[in-house]
Amino acid sequence: MYSIAELRKRAEEVREGLRRRYLDPGEVDQLLEVDTRRRALAEEVNGLRARRNTAAHRRPEGGTAPSAEERVEMGALRERIRVVETQLEAIDAELRTRLLLLPQAPHASVPPGRTGADAVELYRHVPTRTTPTQAKPHFEIGHALNLLDEERGVKVTGEGFYFLWGDLARLEHALIRFMRRLHHSRGYIEVAPPILINSESMLGTGQLPKFAEDSYQVKLDELWLAPTAEVPVTNLFRDEVFLPEDLPYRLMAYTPCFRREAGGHGVETRGIARVHQFDKVELVNFTLPEHSYEQLEVLREDAEAVLKGLDLPYRVINLAAGDLPPKAAKCYDLELWAPGSNRWLEVSSVSNFEAYQATRANIRYRKVQSERPEPVHTLNGSGTALARLLVAILENYQTEDDRVEIPAVLREEMGGAKHLEPNPLVGERELARGRHPKRGRDAQAAASASG
RNA sequence: GCUGAGGUAGCCUAGCCCGGUAAGGCGCCAGCCUUGAAAGCUGGUGGCGGCGACGCCACGGGAGUUCAAAUCUCCCCCUCAGCGCCA
């Protein structure tokens, strides 16, 4: 977000930013007009209060009590002040809300365009391995091996929740350890943050006020379930001042993430590509404004290192101005190719928010001790999101004989195993459906022998 | 959850009972002094508006009483201590 002072200085730049986002640049002028009215009203309150103060202060300690006439006059002044103050509060609130909702101007290197289709592909990684020509969707493989269980997730919690069983649960933990180890070696300091968040923090990173319906709320305690570790980790330094020589701060956090994904149903929600709870390793970067675009590239490379390490097919896209989240000035998405689902899956979003979050959350640095602190730039990137990573592994690492290979970098973590083992525990119901892995294989073998 | 003590400028503290322009220290910045530094001395050091003179705001947050609120009343938040509960 822009402070009103910043907006006055950079009005044309912000107007152009709105145009590039296909939004009405007139919002800037309306904001400036509200600001002018606010200042006029503030001056009026100012003058009235000055009158009250001089009258009150004129009376020295132990002085005479005011006359009845003066009491009446001052009482009337007090009421007048209250009326104008109420008007000022209303216009203050309007100004604040409009500033909170004003998007960040896209950076010059952001491509033009309105939708996801206008994004520019920057890079495509082709893995060294090959996958079956007729790759199956991850949920088919997951069900066949009895490792993925959405049905009971729905029973225990609701739509969009799932259980991972056995080797798939172990694989998820192996991935988390792999990613944390990788980022640690690249210089990130790990933090383990709270995942219940207060509203002020949600406002600080931009989840509020506009995107309240995207997150789960714990009403009784006025808390929110973090939709991403970006929220607690960025707010870690809310209302604080950095020493410039310490920057950049590069932090990593592994947390579960919770998203309501309201309205997101249909074909694309089969399996676990789009769920309400997933784990993620998040990278957060606090930097000097003059270095934030270098840091964006560093962050992108750090996120890519995960996908390269796993040797998964992916591409990097530079989001078009009109498709950019309001808080971002520039955003790269890393998308994995899922051959079984025949689509690209976003597993990482790497963004430079410039001073958008730092202004809201009051995160600053002070270059010279005698000068007032300035907002830092904040950036973050997923490094990376689970669930979708599992989707990609299940679909890319499946073999012709319907097994799933374990990526080389995870094998040590998986006790040296080369393939995922089916979950042997099945209930009566699964047996009745012929889903027992052993029976399933026998049945398949029998079918192919007879056919 | 109960009881008690607290929340004042970047930090530490006085003022609160008994209403009357928020005092002092540390730190920091600048100047003087000095070969340089330290010490010492002087000044400055929250936010908003204004070219400026200056004015307003700010004592955890909100509401109220009053000519006038850091100070009185009510509600709420947070911290600490003791007790209770608890993985």
Coordinates of C-alpha atoms (C1' of nucleotides) in Angstrom, one line a residue:
Chain A
M1 CA 0.0 0.0 0.0
Y2 CA 1.0 3.6 -0.5
S3 CA 1.0 6.1 2.4
I4 CA -1.0 9.2 1.5
A5 CA 2.2 11.2 1.4
E6 CA 3.8 8.7 -1.1
L7 CA 0.6 8.7 -3.2
R8 CA 0.7 12.5 -3.5
K9 CA 4.3 12.3 -4.7
R10 CA 3.8 9.3 -7.1
A11 CA 0.2 9.9 -8.3
E12 CA 0.9 9.5 -12.0
E13 CA 3.0 6.4 -11.5
V14 CA 0.1 4.8 -9.5
R15 CA -2.5 5.9 -12.1
E16 CA -0.4 4.1 -14.8
G17 CA -0.2 1.1 -12.6
L18 CA -4.0 1.0 -12.3
R19 CA -4.3 1.3 -16.1
R20 CA -1.9 -1.6 -16.6
R21 CA -4.1 -3.6 -14.2
Y22 CA -7.2 -2.7 -16.3
L23 CA -8.6 -0.7 -13.3
D24 CA -9.9 2.8 -13.2
P25 CA -7.0 5.3 -12.7
G26 CA -9.5 7.8 -11.5
E27 CA -9.3 6.1 -8.1
V28 CA -6.1 8.0 -7.5
D29 CA -7.8 11.3 -8.1
Q30 CA -10.7 10.4 -5.9
L31 CA -8.2 9.5 -3.2
L32 CA -6.4 12.8 -3.6
E33 CA -9.7 14.6 -3.4
V34 CA -10.7 12.8 -0.2
D35 CA -7.2 13.7 1.1
T36 CA -7.8 17.4 0.4
R37 CA -11.2 17.3 2.1
R38 CA -9.7 15.5 5.0
R39 CA -7.0 18.2 5.4
A40 CA -9.5 21.0 5.3
L41 CA -11.6 19.3 8.0
A42 CA -8.6 18.5 10.1
E43 CA -7.7 22.2 10.0
E44 CA -11.1 23.1 11.2
V45 CA -10.9 20.7 14.1
N46 CA -7.4 22.0 14.7
G47 CA -8.6 25.6 15.0
L48 CA -11.5 24.7 17.3
R49 CA -9.3 22.7 19.6
A50 CA -6.8 25.6 19.7
R51 CA -9.6 27.8 21.0
R52 CA -10.5 25.3 23.7
N53 CA -6.9 24.8 24.7
T54 CA -6.0 28.5 25.0
A55 CA -9.1 29.1 27.2
A56 CA -8.3 26.1 29.4
H57 CA -4.6 26.9 29.7
R58 CA -5.1 30.5 30.4
R59 CA -6.2 29.6 33.9
P60 CA -3.2 29.0 36.1
E61 CA -3.1 26.5 38.9
G62 CA -5.2 27.6 41.8
G63 CA -6.7 30.4 39.7
T64 CA -10.3 31.5 39.7
A65 CA -13.1 29.2 38.6
P66 CA -14.6 30.1 35.2
S67 CA -17.7 32.2 35.1
A68 CA -21.1 30.7 34.4
E69 CA -21.1 32.5 31.0
E70 CA -17.8 31.1 30.1
R71 CA -18.9 27.6 31.1
V72 CA -21.9 27.8 28.7
E73 CA -19.7 29.1 25.9
M74 CA -17.0 26.5 26.3
G75 CA -19.6 23.7 26.6
A76 CA -21.0 24.8 23.3
L77 CA -17.5 24.8 21.8
R78 CA -17.0 21.2 23.1
E79 CA -20.2 20.1 21.3
R80 CA -19.1 21.8 18.1
I81 CA -15.7 20.0 18.3
R82 CA -17.5 16.7 18.7
V83 CA -19.6 17.2 15.6
V84 CA -16.6 18.1 13.4
E85 CA -14.5 15.3 14.9
T86 CA -17.1 12.8 14.0
Q87 CA -17.0 14.0 10.4
L88 CA -13.2 13.9 10.5
E89 CA -13.3 10.3 11.8
A90 CA -15.6 9.3 8.9
I91 CA -13.4 10.8 6.3
D92 CA -10.3 9.3 7.9
A93 CA -11.8 5.9 7.7
E94 CA -12.7 6.4 4.1
L95 CA -9.2 7.5 3.2
R96 CA -7.7 4.5 5.1
T97 CA -10.0 2.0 3.5
R98 CA -9.3 3.3 0.0
L99 CA -5.6 3.2 0.6
L100 CA -5.8 -0.3 1.9
L101 CA -7.6 -1.4 -1.2
L102 CA -5.4 0.4 -3.7
P103 CA -3.2 -2.2 -5.5
Q104 CA 0.6 -1.9 -6.0
A105 CA 1.7 -0.5 -9.3
P106 CA 3.3 -3.3 -11.5
H107 CA 7.0 -3.1 -12.1
A108 CA 8.2 -2.1 -15.5
S109 CA 9.4 -5.6 -16.3
V110 CA 5.9 -7.0 -15.8
P111 CA 4.3 -8.0 -19.2
P112 CA 1.1 -6.4 -20.3
G113 CA -2.1 -8.3 -20.5
R114 CA -5.2 -9.2 -18.6
T115 CA -5.3 -12.9 -17.8
G116 CA -3.3 -16.0 -17.1
A117 CA -3.0 -16.5 -20.8
D118 CA -1.0 -13.3 -21.1
A119 CA 1.8 -14.5 -18.8
V120 CA 5.2 -14.8 -20.4
E121 CA 7.0 -18.2 -20.1
L122 CA 10.6 -17.6 -19.2
Y123 CA 12.0 -21.0 -18.7
R124 CA 11.0 -24.7 -19.1
H125 CA 12.8 -27.5 -17.4
V126 CA 12.8 -30.9 -19.1
P127 CA 13.6 -33.7 -16.8
T128 CA 16.1 -36.4 -17.6
R129 CA 13.6 -39.2 -17.0
T130 CA 10.7 -40.4 -19.0
T131 CA 7.2 -41.2 -17.9
P132 CA 4.7 -43.6 -19.3
T133 CA 2.9 -42.3 -22.4
Q134 CA -0.5 -43.0 -20.7
A135 CA 0.2 -41.5 -17.3
K136 CA -2.6 -41.9 -14.8
P137 CA -4.0 -39.1 -12.7
H138 CA -2.4 -39.1 -9.2
F139 CA -5.7 -40.0 -7.4
E140 CA -6.0 -43.3 -9.4
I141 CA -2.4 -44.3 -8.5
G142 CA -3.0 -43.1 -4.9
H143 CA -6.1 -45.2 -4.6
A144 CA -4.6 -48.2 -6.2
L145 CA -1.8 -48.2 -3.7
N146 CA -4.2 -47.4 -0.9
L147 CA -2.1 -44.4 0.1
L148 CA -4.5 -41.6 -0.6
D149 CA -7.8 -41.3 1.2
E150 CA -10.1 -38.4 0.5
E151 CA -13.2 -40.2 1.6
R152 CA -12.2 -40.3 5.2
G153 CA -10.9 -36.8 5.0
V154 CA -14.5 -35.8 4.1
K155 CA -15.9 -37.9 6.9
V156 CA -13.5 -36.4 9.6
T157 CA -13.5 -32.8 8.4
G158 CA -15.3 -32.1 5.1
E159 CA -14.9 -31.6 1.4
G160 CA -11.3 -30.7 0.5
F161 CA -9.6 -32.6 3.3
Y162 CA -7.7 -35.9 3.0
F163 CA -5.6 -38.5 4.7
L164 CA -2.2 -39.6 3.4
W165 CA -1.3 -43.2 4.4
G166 CA 1.9 -45.0 4.8
D167 CA 4.6 -44.3 2.3
L168 CA 2.8 -41.3 0.9
A169 CA 2.7 -39.7 4.3
R170 CA 6.4 -40.6 4.7
L171 CA 7.1 -39.2 1.3
E172 CA 5.6 -35.9 2.3
H173 CA 7.8 -35.7 5.4
A174 CA 10.8 -36.7 3.3
L175 CA 10.0 -33.8 0.9
I176 CA 9.7 -31.3 3.8
R177 CA 13.1 -32.4 5.2
F178 CA 14.6 -32.2 1.7
M179 CA 13.4 -28.7 1.1
R180 CA 14.3 -27.4 4.6
R181 CA 17.8 -28.9 4.3
L182 CA 18.2 -27.4 0.8
H183 CA 17.2 -23.9 1.9
H184 CA 19.2 -24.1 5.0
S185 CA 22.3 -24.8 2.9
R186 CA 21.4 -21.8 0.7
G187 CA 21.5 -19.5 3.8
Y188 CA 18.0 -19.3 5.1
I189 CA 17.3 -19.0 8.8
E190 CA 14.5 -21.3 9.8
V191 CA 11.6 -20.1 12.0
A192 CA 8.7 -22.1 13.4
P193 CA 5.9 -19.6 13.6
P194 CA 2.4 -19.6 15.0
I195 CA -0.3 -20.5 12.5
L196 CA -3.2 -18.8 14.3
I197 CA -3.0 -15.2 13.4
N198 CA -4.7 -12.0 14.6
S199 CA -6.5 -9.6 12.4
E200 CA -3.8 -6.9 12.6
S201 CA -1.3 -9.3 11.1
M202 CA -3.7 -10.4 8.4
L203 CA -4.1 -6.7 7.5
G204 CA -0.3 -6.3 7.5
T205 CA 0.4 -8.8 4.8
G206 CA -2.7 -7.9 2.7
Q207 CA -5.1 -10.8 3.4
L208 CA -7.5 -8.3 5.0
P209 CA -9.6 -6.4 4.4
K210 CA -10.3 -7.6 0.8
F211 CA -9.8 -11.3 1.1
A212 CA -11.5 -12.2 4.4
E213 CA -13.5 -15.0 2.7
D214 CA -10.3 -16.8 1.5
S215 CA -9.3 -17.7 5.1
Y216 CA -10.7 -19.6 8.0
Q217 CA -11.6 -17.6 11.0
V218 CA -11.6 -18.7 14.6
K219 CA -14.5 -16.5 15.7
L220 CA -14.5 -17.1 19.4
D221 CA -10.9 -15.8 19.7
E222 CA -10.9 -13.4 16.7
L223 CA -8.1 -15.3 15.1
W224 CA -7.4 -16.6 11.6
L225 CA -5.8 -19.8 10.4
A226 CA -2.8 -18.8 8.4
P227 CA -3.3 -19.3 4.6
T228 CA 0.5 -19.2 4.3
A229 CA 3.5 -18.8 6.5
E230 CA 4.1 -15.5 4.8
V231 CA 1.6 -14.0 7.2
P232 CA 3.3 -14.9 10.5
V233 CA 6.8 -14.7 9.2
T234 CA 6.4 -11.2 7.6
N235 CA 4.5 -9.9 10.6
L236 CA 7.4 -11.2 12.8
F237 CA 8.9 -7.8 12.3
R238 CA 5.7 -5.7 12.3
D239 CA 6.4 -2.3 13.9
E240 CA 10.1 -2.9 14.0
V241 CA 13.2 -1.2 12.5
F242 CA 16.0 -3.1 10.9
L243 CA 19.7 -2.2 10.8
P244 CA 20.4 -1.8 7.0
E245 CA 23.7 -3.8 7.4
D246 CA 21.7 -6.8 8.5
L247 CA 19.6 -6.9 5.4
P248 CA 18.6 -8.9 3.6
Y249 CA 16.9 -11.1 6.2
R250 CA 16.2 -14.4 4.5
L251 CA 13.8 -16.6 6.5
M252 CA 12.2 -20.0 5.9
A253 CA 9.3 -21.6 7.6
Y254 CA 7.5 -24.9 7.3
T255 CA 3.8 -24.8 8.2
P256 CA 0.4 -26.2 7.2
C257 CA -1.7 -23.7 5.2
F258 CA -5.4 -23.3 5.3
R259 CA -7.5 -21.9 2.4
R260 CA -11.3 -21.9 2.1
E261 CA -11.0 -21.9 -1.8
A262 CA -14.7 -20.8 -1.8
G263 CA -16.3 -21.5 -5.2
G264 CA -13.5 -23.7 -6.4
H265 CA -15.3 -27.0 -7.3
G266 CA -15.5 -29.2 -10.3
V267 CA -13.2 -31.4 -12.4
E268 CA -10.0 -29.7 -11.3
T269 CA -10.7 -30.5 -7.6
R270 CA -10.5 -34.2 -8.0
G271 CA -7.7 -35.6 -5.9
I272 CA -5.4 -33.3 -3.9
A273 CA -4.4 -30.6 -6.5
R274 CA -6.8 -28.1 -4.9
V275 CA -7.5 -28.7 -1.2
H276 CA -8.3 -26.7 2.0
Q277 CA -5.2 -27.7 3.9
F278 CA -1.7 -28.3 2.6
D279 CA 1.8 -28.1 3.9
K280 CA 4.3 -25.6 2.5
V281 CA 7.9 -24.4 3.0
E282 CA 7.8 -20.7 2.6
L283 CA 10.8 -18.3 1.9
V284 CA 10.5 -14.8 3.1
N285 CA 12.9 -12.0 2.3
F286 CA 13.2 -8.5 3.9
T287 CA 15.5 -6.2 1.9
L288 CA 16.6 -2.7 1.1
P289 CA 14.4 -1.2 -1.7
E290 CA 17.4 -0.8 -4.0
H291 CA 18.1 -4.6 -3.8
S292 CA 14.6 -6.1 -4.0
Y293 CA 14.7 -7.0 -7.7
E294 CA 18.0 -8.8 -7.3
Q295 CA 16.5 -10.6 -4.3
L296 CA 13.5 -11.6 -6.4
E297 CA 15.7 -13.5 -8.8
V298 CA 17.6 -15.1 -5.9
L299 CA 14.3 -16.2 -4.4
R300 CA 13.1 -17.6 -7.7
E301 CA 16.3 -19.6 -8.1
D302 CA 15.9 -21.0 -4.6
A303 CA 12.4 -22.1 -5.3
E304 CA 13.5 -23.6 -8.6
A305 CA 16.3 -25.5 -6.9
V306 CA 13.6 -27.7 -5.2
L307 CA 12.0 -28.7 -8.5
K308 CA 15.4 -29.2 -10.2
G309 CA 16.5 -31.3 -7.3
L310 CA 13.4 -33.5 -7.7
D311 CA 14.0 -33.5 -11.5
L312 CA 10.4 -32.6 -12.2
P313 CA 9.1 -30.9 -15.4
Y314 CA 8.3 -27.3 -14.7
R315 CA 8.1 -23.8 -16.2
V316 CA 8.5 -20.3 -14.9
I317 CA 6.1 -17.7 -15.9
N318 CA 6.1 -14.0 -15.4
L319 CA 2.5 -13.0 -14.6
A320 CA 0.8 -10.3 -16.7
A321 CA 0.0 -6.9 -15.1
G322 CA -3.7 -7.5 -15.1
D323 CA -3.4 -10.9 -13.5
L324 CA -1.1 -9.8 -10.7
P325 CA -2.4 -10.0 -7.1
P326 CA -3.1 -6.5 -5.7
K327 CA -0.2 -6.7 -3.2
A328 CA 2.4 -7.8 -5.8
A329 CA 4.5 -5.5 -8.0
K330 CA 5.9 -8.5 -9.8
C331 CA 5.2 -12.2 -9.6
Y332 CA 6.8 -15.3 -11.0
D333 CA 4.8 -18.6 -10.8
L334 CA 6.5 -21.9 -10.9
E335 CA 4.3 -24.6 -12.5
L336 CA 4.8 -28.3 -12.5
W337 CA 3.6 -30.4 -15.4
A338 CA 1.2 -33.1 -14.2
P339 CA 1.1 -35.6 -17.1
G340 CA -1.8 -37.7 -15.6
S341 CA -4.0 -34.7 -15.2
N342 CA -2.6 -33.1 -18.4
R343 CA -2.2 -29.7 -16.9
W344 CA 0.2 -27.3 -15.2
L345 CA 0.0 -27.0 -11.4
E346 CA 1.2 -23.9 -9.6
V347 CA 3.5 -24.9 -6.8
S348 CA 5.3 -21.7 -6.1
S349 CA 4.5 -18.0 -6.4
V350 CA 7.5 -15.8 -6.0
S351 CA 6.7 -12.1 -5.5
N352 CA 8.1 -8.7 -4.8
F353 CA 5.6 -6.7 -2.8
E354 CA 8.0 -3.7 -2.7
A355 CA 6.7 -1.5 0.2
Y356 CA 3.1 -2.7 0.0
Q357 CA 3.3 -4.9 3.1
A358 CA 6.1 -3.0 4.8
T359 CA 3.9 0.1 4.8
R360 CA 0.9 -1.7 6.2
A361 CA 2.8 -3.6 8.7
N362 CA 5.2 -0.7 9.5
I363 CA 8.4 -2.7 8.9
R364 CA 11.2 -0.3 8.4
Y365 CA 15.0 0.3 8.2
R366 CA 17.0 3.4 9.2
K367 CA 19.9 4.3 7.0
V368 CA 21.1 7.2 9.1
Q369 CA 20.4 7.2 12.8
S370 CA 19.2 10.8 12.7
E371 CA 16.8 10.3 9.9
R372 CA 13.3 8.7 10.1
P373 CA 13.0 5.1 9.1
E374 CA 11.7 4.1 5.7
P375 CA 9.7 1.0 4.7
V376 CA 11.8 -2.0 3.6
H377 CA 10.8 -4.2 0.7
T378 CA 9.3 -7.6 1.4
L379 CA 9.3 -10.6 -0.9
N380 CA 8.4 -14.2 -0.6
G381 CA 8.2 -17.4 -2.5
S382 CA 6.9 -20.9 -1.9
G383 CA 9.7 -23.2 -1.6
T384 CA 7.5 -25.1 -2.3
A385 CA 3.9 -26.2 -1.7
L386 CA 3.1 -29.8 -0.8
A387 CA 0.1 -31.8 -2.0
R388 CA 0.7 -30.5 -5.5
L389 CA 4.3 -31.7 -5.3
L390 CA 2.9 -35.1 -4.4
V391 CA 0.6 -34.9 -7.3
A392 CA 3.5 -34.2 -9.6
I393 CA 5.6 -37.0 -8.2
L394 CA 2.8 -39.6 -8.4
E395 CA 2.1 -38.6 -12.0
N396 CA 5.7 -38.2 -13.2
Y397 CA 7.4 -41.0 -11.3
Q398 CA 4.9 -43.7 -12.1
T399 CA 6.2 -46.7 -14.0
E400 CA 4.7 -48.9 -16.7
D401 CA 3.8 -51.5 -14.1
D402 CA 1.7 -49.0 -12.0
R403 CA 4.3 -48.5 -9.3
V404 CA 5.7 -45.1 -8.2
E405 CA 9.4 -44.6 -8.1
I406 CA 10.9 -42.5 -5.2
P407 CA 12.9 -39.5 -6.5
A408 CA 16.6 -40.1 -5.9
V409 CA 17.1 -37.2 -3.5
L410 CA 14.4 -38.6 -1.2
R411 CA 15.5 -42.3 -1.1
E412 CA 17.8 -42.0 1.8
E413 CA 15.1 -40.3 3.8
M414 CA 12.8 -43.2 2.9
G415 CA 15.1 -45.8 4.3
G416 CA 16.7 -46.6 0.9
A417 CA 13.5 -47.7 -0.7
K418 CA 13.2 -47.3 -4.5
H419 CA 9.4 -47.4 -4.8
L420 CA 6.4 -46.5 -2.7
E421 CA 4.9 -49.6 -1.0
P422 CA 1.2 -50.0 -0.9
N423 CA -0.6 -49.4 2.4
P424 CA -1.4 -52.9 3.6
L425 CA -4.1 -51.9 6.1
V426 CA -7.5 -52.0 4.5
G427 CA -10.9 -52.4 6.0
E428 CA -13.8 -54.6 5.1
R429 CA -15.2 -52.0 2.8
E430 CA -12.0 -51.8 0.7
L431 CA -11.8 -55.6 0.5
A432 CA -15.4 -55.6 -0.7
R433 CA -14.4 -53.2 -3.5
G434 CA -11.5 -55.4 -4.5
R435 CA -9.1 -52.6 -3.6
H436 CA -6.8 -54.6 -1.5
P437 CA -3.5 -54.0 -3.1
K438 CA -2.6 -57.7 -3.3
R439 CA -6.0 -58.8 -4.5
G440 CA -6.1 -55.8 -6.8
R441 CA -2.8 -57.0 -8.5
D442 CA -4.0 -60.6 -8.6
A443 CA -7.2 -59.6 -10.2
Q444 CA -5.4 -57.4 -12.7
A445 CA -3.0 -60.2 -13.5
A446 CA -5.9 -62.7 -13.9
A447 CA -7.7 -60.2 -16.2
S448 CA -4.8 -59.6 -18.5
A449 CA -4.0 -63.4 -18.6
S450 CA -7.6 -64.3 -19.6
G451 CA -7.9 -61.3 -21.9
Chain B
rG1 C1' -9.9 -18.8 34.9
rC2 C1' -9.0 -16.1 39.8
rU3 C1' -6.1 -12.4 42.7
rG4 C1' -2.5 -8.7 42.6
rA5 C1' 1.0 -5.3 40.3
rG6 C1' 1.9 -2.8 35.9
rG7 C1' 1.5 -0.4 30.5
rU8 C1' 4.1 7.4 29.9
rA9 C1' 8.6 9.5 23.7
rG10 C1' 13.9 4.5 20.6
rC11 C1' 14.9 2.5 26.0
rC12 C1' 14.4 3.5 31.4
rU13 C1' 11.7 6.3 34.7
rA14 C1' 8.6 10.9 37.5
rG15 C1' 3.8 12.8 37.5
rC16 C1' -1.8 9.7 39.0
rC17 C1' -4.1 9.6 45.6
rC18 C1' -5.5 15.7 45.4
rG19 C1' -7.6 17.4 37.2
rG20 C1' -4.7 23.0 35.3
rU21 C1' 0.7 23.5 28.8
rA22 C1' 4.3 15.6 30.1
rA23 C1' 9.7 16.5 34.2
rG24 C1' 14.3 13.8 34.2
rG25 C1' 18.0 10.1 32.8
rC26 C1' 20.1 6.8 28.9
rG27 C1' 20.9 6.3 23.8
rC28 C1' 21.3 8.9 19.3
rC29 C1' 22.4 13.5 16.1
rA30 C1' 24.8 18.3 15.5
rG31 C1' 27.9 22.1 17.3
rC32 C1' 31.9 23.7 20.7
rC33 C1' 36.5 22.0 22.7
rU34 C1' 40.6 18.5 20.8
rU35 C1' 46.3 16.5 16.6
rG36 C1' 42.3 12.6 16.9
rA37 C1' 39.1 10.3 20.3
rA38 C1' 37.0 10.1 25.1
rA39 C1' 35.3 13.2 28.8
rG40 C1' 33.0 17.9 29.4
rC41 C1' 29.7 21.9 27.6
rU42 C1' 25.5 23.7 24.4
rG43 C1' 21.5 22.6 21.4
rG44 C1' 18.5 19.0 19.0
rU45 C1' 16.0 14.2 19.0
rG46 C1' 7.3 11.2 18.4
rG47 C1' 3.2 12.1 14.5
rC48 C1' 0.0 15.3 11.3
rG49 C1' -1.0 20.1 8.8
rG50 C1' 1.4 24.7 7.2
rC51 C1' 6.4 28.1 2.8
rG52 C1' 6.7 29.9 7.6
rA53 C1' 5.3 32.1 12.3
rC54 C1' 2.7 28.4 14.5
rG55 C1' -1.2 25.1 15.6
rC56 C1' -3.1 20.3 16.6
rC57 C1' -2.4 15.3 18.1
rA58 C1' 0.2 11.6 21.2
rC59 C1' 0.7 8.9 28.4
rG60 C1' -2.0 0.6 26.1
rG61 C1' -7.3 1.1 23.2
rG62 C1' -12.3 2.9 23.5
rA63 C1' -16.4 5.6 25.8
rG64 C1' -17.9 9.1 29.5
rU65 C1' -17.7 13.3 33.2
rU66 C1' -15.5 18.5 33.0
rC67 C1' -14.4 25.3 31.3
rA68 C1' -10.1 21.9 31.4
rA69 C1' -8.2 14.6 31.7
rA70 C1' -1.7 11.1 31.8
rU71 C1' -4.6 12.3 36.4
rC72 C1' -11.7 11.0 37.9
rU73 C1' -15.6 7.0 36.1
rC74 C1' -16.9 2.7 33.0
rC75 C1' -15.6 -1.1 29.3
rC76 C1' -11.8 -3.7 26.7
rC77 C1' -6.6 -5.3 25.3
rC78 C1' -1.7 -6.6 26.7
rU79 C1' 2.6 -7.7 30.1
rC80 C1' 4.5 -9.6 34.7
rA81 C1' 3.9 -12.4 39.5
rG82 C1' 1.2 -15.9 42.6
rC83 C1' -2.7 -19.5 42.4
rG84 C1' -5.7 -22.9 39.5
rC85 C1' -6.1 -25.9 35.0
rC86 C1' -3.3 -28.4 31.3
rA87 C1' 0.0 -31.4 26.6

